[in-house]
CSV table of C-alpha atoms and ligand atoms in Angstrom, one decimal:
chain,number,residue,atom,x,y,z
A,1,UNK,CA,0.0,0.0,0.0
A,2,UNK,CA,2.7,2.4,1.1
A,3,UNK,CA,4.9,1.1,-1.7
A,4,UNK,CA,2.3,1.8,-4.4
A,5,UNK,CA,1.6,5.2,-2.9
A,6,UNK,CA,5.3,6.0,-3.0
A,7,UNK,CA,5.5,4.7,-6.6
A,8,UNK,CA,2.6,6.9,-7.7
A,9,UNK,CA,4.0,10.0,-6.0
A,10,UNK,CA,7.3,9.4,-7.7
A,11,UNK,CA,5.6,8.9,-11.0
A,12,UNK,CA,3.7,12.1,-10.5
A,13,UNK,CA,6.9,13.9,-9.9
A,14,UNK,CA,8.4,12.6,-13.1
A,15,UNK,CA,5.2,12.8,-15.2
A,16,UNK,CA,3.0,15.4,-13.4
A,17,UNK,CA,-0.1,14.0,-15.2
A,18,UNK,CA,-1.0,17.6,-16.1
A,19,UNK,CA,-0.4,19.2,-19.5
A,20,UNK,CA,2.5,21.6,-19.0
A,21,UNK,CA,0.8,24.2,-21.3
A,22,UNK,CA,-2.8,24.3,-20.1
A,23,UNK,CA,-2.7,22.2,-16.9
A,24,UNK,CA,-5.5,19.9,-18.1
A,25,UNK,CA,-5.1,16.5,-16.4
A,26,UNK,CA,-3.7,13.7,-18.4
A,27,UNK,CA,-4.5,10.1,-18.3
A,28,UNK,CA,-1.2,8.9,-19.7
A,29,UNK,CA,2.4,9.9,-19.1
A,30,UNK,CA,2.6,12.7,-21.7
A,31,UNK,CA,3.7,16.3,-21.3
A,32,UNK,CA,0.9,17.9,-23.5
A,33,UNK,CA,-2.8,17.1,-23.7
A,34,UNK,CA,-4.4,16.2,-27.1
A,35,UNK,CA,-5.8,19.7,-27.5
A,36,UNK,CA,-2.4,21.4,-27.1
A,37,UNK,CA,-0.7,18.8,-29.3
A,38,UNK,CA,-3.2,19.5,-32.1
A,39,UNK,CA,-1.8,23.1,-32.3
A,40,UNK,CA,1.7,21.8,-33.1
A,41,UNK,CA,1.0,21.2,-36.8
A,42,UNK,CA,3.8,22.7,-38.8
A,43,UNK,CA,2.6,25.2,-41.5
A,44,UNK,CA,3.4,23.9,-45.0
A,45,UNK,CA,5.2,26.1,-47.5
A,46,UNK,CA,3.0,24.8,-50.3
A,47,UNK,CA,0.0,26.7,-49.0
A,48,UNK,CA,1.9,29.8,-47.8
A,49,UNK,CA,3.4,32.9,-49.4
A,50,UNK,CA,7.2,32.4,-49.6
A,51,UNK,CA,7.9,35.9,-48.5
A,52,UNK,CA,5.5,36.6,-45.6
A,53,UNK,CA,4.2,33.1,-44.9
A,54,UNK,CA,0.6,34.4,-45.1
A,55,UNK,CA,-2.0,32.0,-46.7
A,56,UNK,CA,-1.3,31.7,-50.5
A,57,UNK,CA,-4.9,32.7,-51.3
A,58,UNK,CA,-5.6,36.4,-51.3
A,59,UNK,CA,-3.4,38.1,-48.7
A,60,UNK,CA,-1.6,41.4,-48.0
A,61,UNK,CA,2.1,40.7,-48.0
A,62,UNK,CA,3.0,42.1,-44.6
A,63,UNK,CA,6.6,41.6,-43.6
A,64,UNK,CA,7.4,44.4,-41.1
A,65,UNK,CA,10.4,45.4,-43.2
A,66,UNK,CA,11.8,41.8,-43.2
A,67,UNK,CA,13.1,40.3,-46.5
A,68,UNK,CA,11.3,37.1,-45.7
A,69,UNK,CA,9.7,35.5,-42.7
A,70,UNK,CA,8.4,32.1,-41.7
A,71,UNK,CA,6.2,30.8,-38.9
A,72,UNK,CA,5.9,27.3,-37.4
A,73,UNK,CA,2.2,27.3,-36.3
A,74,UNK,CA,-1.1,29.0,-36.8
A,75,UNK,CA,-1.8,31.5,-34.0
A,76,UNK,CA,-4.3,30.4,-31.3
A,77,UNK,CA,-4.7,31.6,-27.7
A,78,UNK,CA,-3.5,28.1,-26.6
A,79,UNK,CA,-0.2,28.8,-28.3
A,80,UNK,CA,0.3,31.7,-25.9
A,81,UNK,CA,0.4,29.2,-23.1
A,82,UNK,CA,3.5,27.7,-24.6
A,83,UNK,CA,5.7,30.5,-23.3
A,84,UNK,CA,7.2,28.4,-20.6
A,85,UNK,CA,10.7,27.1,-20.2
A,86,UNK,CA,9.7,23.4,-20.3
A,87,UNK,CA,8.2,23.8,-23.7
A,88,UNK,CA,10.8,26.1,-25.2
A,89,UNK,CA,13.2,23.3,-26.2
A,90,UNK,CA,10.4,21.5,-28.1
A,91,UNK,CA,9.4,24.8,-29.8
A,92,UNK,CA,13.0,25.6,-30.7
A,93,UNK,CA,13.3,22.3,-32.6
A,94,UNK,CA,10.3,23.3,-34.7
A,95,UNK,CA,12.1,26.6,-35.5
A,96,UNK,CA,15.1,24.6,-36.7
A,97,UNK,CA,12.9,22.6,-39.0
A,98,UNK,CA,11.1,25.7,-40.4
A,99,UNK,CA,14.3,27.6,-40.9
A,100,UNK,CA,14.6,25.9,-44.4
A,101,UNK,CA,11.6,27.9,-45.6
A,102,UNK,CA,13.6,31.1,-45.6
A,103,UNK,CA,16.0,29.6,-48.2
A,104,UNK,CA,18.8,31.9,-47.2
A,105,UNK,CA,22.2,31.6,-45.7
A,106,UNK,CA,22.5,33.3,-42.3
A,107,UNK,CA,25.5,35.2,-40.8
A,108,UNK,CA,24.1,36.2,-37.4
A,109,UNK,CA,21.2,35.1,-35.1
A,110,UNK,CA,19.6,38.0,-33.3
A,111,UNK,CA,16.4,39.2,-31.6
A,112,UNK,CA,14.4,42.4,-31.3
A,113,UNK,CA,15.5,43.3,-27.8
A,114,UNK,CA,13.0,43.7,-25.0
A,115,UNK,CA,12.2,46.9,-23.3
A,116,UNK,CA,14.8,47.5,-20.5
A,117,UNK,CA,12.2,47.2,-17.8
A,118,UNK,CA,10.9,43.8,-19.1
A,119,UNK,CA,14.5,42.5,-19.3
A,120,UNK,CA,14.6,42.6,-15.5
A,121,UNK,CA,11.0,41.7,-14.6
A,122,UNK,CA,10.2,38.9,-17.1
A,123,UNK,CA,10.7,35.5,-15.5
A,124,UNK,CA,12.1,34.1,-18.7
A,125,UNK,CA,13.0,35.7,-22.0
A,126,UNK,CA,11.8,33.1,-24.5
A,127,UNK,CA,13.1,35.0,-27.6
A,128,UNK,CA,16.6,34.9,-26.1
A,129,UNK,CA,16.3,31.2,-25.3
A,130,UNK,CA,15.3,30.5,-29.0
A,131,UNK,CA,18.2,32.6,-30.3
A,132,UNK,CA,20.8,31.0,-28.1
A,133,UNK,CA,19.4,27.5,-28.9
A,134,UNK,CA,19.5,28.1,-32.7
A,135,UNK,CA,22.9,29.7,-32.6
A,136,UNK,CA,24.3,26.7,-30.7
A,137,UNK,CA,22.6,24.1,-32.9
A,138,UNK,CA,23.6,25.8,-36.2
A,139,UNK,CA,27.0,26.9,-35.0
A,140,UNK,CA,26.3,30.4,-36.0
A,141,UNK,CA,27.3,33.6,-34.1
A,142,UNK,CA,24.6,34.9,-31.8
A,143,UNK,CA,24.7,38.7,-31.5
A,144,UNK,CA,22.6,41.6,-30.2
A,145,UNK,CA,23.1,44.6,-32.4
A,146,UNK,CA,20.5,46.9,-30.7
A,147,UNK,CA,19.6,48.1,-27.3
A,148,UNK,CA,16.0,49.1,-26.6
A,149,UNK,CA,15.8,52.5,-25.0
A,150,UNK,CA,12.0,52.6,-24.9
A,151,UNK,CA,9.1,50.5,-26.4
A,152,UNK,CA,9.7,52.0,-29.8
A,153,UNK,CA,13.2,53.3,-29.9
A,154,UNK,CA,16.5,51.4,-30.3
A,155,UNK,CA,20.1,52.4,-30.4
A,156,UNK,CA,23.0,50.5,-31.9
A,157,UNK,CA,25.1,48.6,-29.3
A,158,UNK,CA,28.3,49.1,-31.2
A,159,UNK,CA,29.7,50.9,-34.2
A,160,UNK,CA,29.5,47.6,-36.2
A,161,UNK,CA,29.1,48.4,-39.9
A,162,UNK,CA,27.2,45.9,-42.1
A,163,UNK,CA,28.5,45.0,-45.5
A,164,UNK,CA,25.7,42.8,-46.9
A,165,UNK,CA,25.3,40.4,-43.9
A,166,UNK,CA,22.1,38.3,-43.5
A,167,UNK,CA,20.6,38.6,-40.1
A,168,UNK,CA,18.0,36.2,-38.7
A,169,UNK,CA,15.6,37.6,-36.0
A,170,UNK,CA,14.0,34.8,-34.0
A,171,UNK,CA,11.1,35.1,-31.6
A,172,UNK,CA,7.8,33.8,-30.4
A,173,UNK,CA,5.7,36.2,-32.4
A,174,UNK,CA,6.6,39.3,-34.5
A,175,UNK,CA,6.8,42.4,-32.3
A,176,UNK,CA,5.0,45.6,-33.2
A,177,UNK,CA,8.4,47.5,-33.1
A,178,UNK,CA,10.2,45.1,-35.5
A,179,UNK,CA,10.0,47.5,-38.4
A,180,UNK,CA,11.6,50.2,-36.3
A,181,UNK,CA,14.4,47.9,-35.2
A,182,UNK,CA,15.1,47.0,-38.8
A,183,UNK,CA,15.4,50.7,-39.7
A,184,UNK,CA,18.0,51.2,-37.0
A,185,UNK,CA,19.9,48.1,-38.1
A,186,UNK,CA,19.9,49.3,-41.7
A,187,UNK,CA,21.4,52.6,-40.6
A,188,UNK,CA,24.5,50.5,-39.8
A,189,UNK,CA,25.0,49.6,-43.4
A,190,UNK,CA,23.5,47.2,-46.0
A,191,UNK,CA,22.1,44.0,-44.5
A,192,UNK,CA,19.2,41.6,-45.1
A,193,UNK,CA,17.0,40.8,-42.2
A,194,UNK,CA,14.9,37.6,-42.0
A,195,UNK,CA,12.4,36.6,-39.4
A,196,UNK,CA,11.6,33.2,-38.0
A,197,UNK,CA,8.8,32.8,-35.4
A,198,UNK,CA,6.8,30.2,-33.6
A,199,UNK,CA,3.5,31.8,-34.6
A,200,UNK,CA,2.1,34.8,-36.5
B,301,ZN,ZN1,-2.9,21.2,-22.8
B,302,ZN,ZN1,3.0,37.3,-48.8
């Protein structure tokens, strides 16, 4: 009796029997429930625009100043719950797969930096996690070229001058200030900026 109780407690510790995204209880030793898993269906290039990754049928090609961008999954409120450390490694592996849709060599992995206040208050900066993971897996240099001085304004971190480099911005979702960040990057010389995100 005690033994089976201990066994169960130990199992619960290893497999908490709750979905790590939505906390729905699970009947089997999995980490995501069926509903959450159903949102991890990789978007296919055949049905998406090669530049903005919008649906190939009628769409406005919105790229936020990026040369090309790609997404892994369709947006849903459930996807927002995936912003946790335990899921980030899984999500990062999807980013690695979807990178091929950009069809471009990459010189640097970077992010649109967070507002300075958020850098200190956020429990976990997922975009940085993705950027570090991709840089390690792809053996590419990971570099921050910008510093956020407010929600909309960025300054260069160094006097680095671009001469045609290809930069890859990675993140969970495109940020509203991405266009502005790209303008500041392009003031540092000619460069191409691509975007790779978990969702749109
Ligand atoms: Zn779930
Ligand atoms: Zn498009």
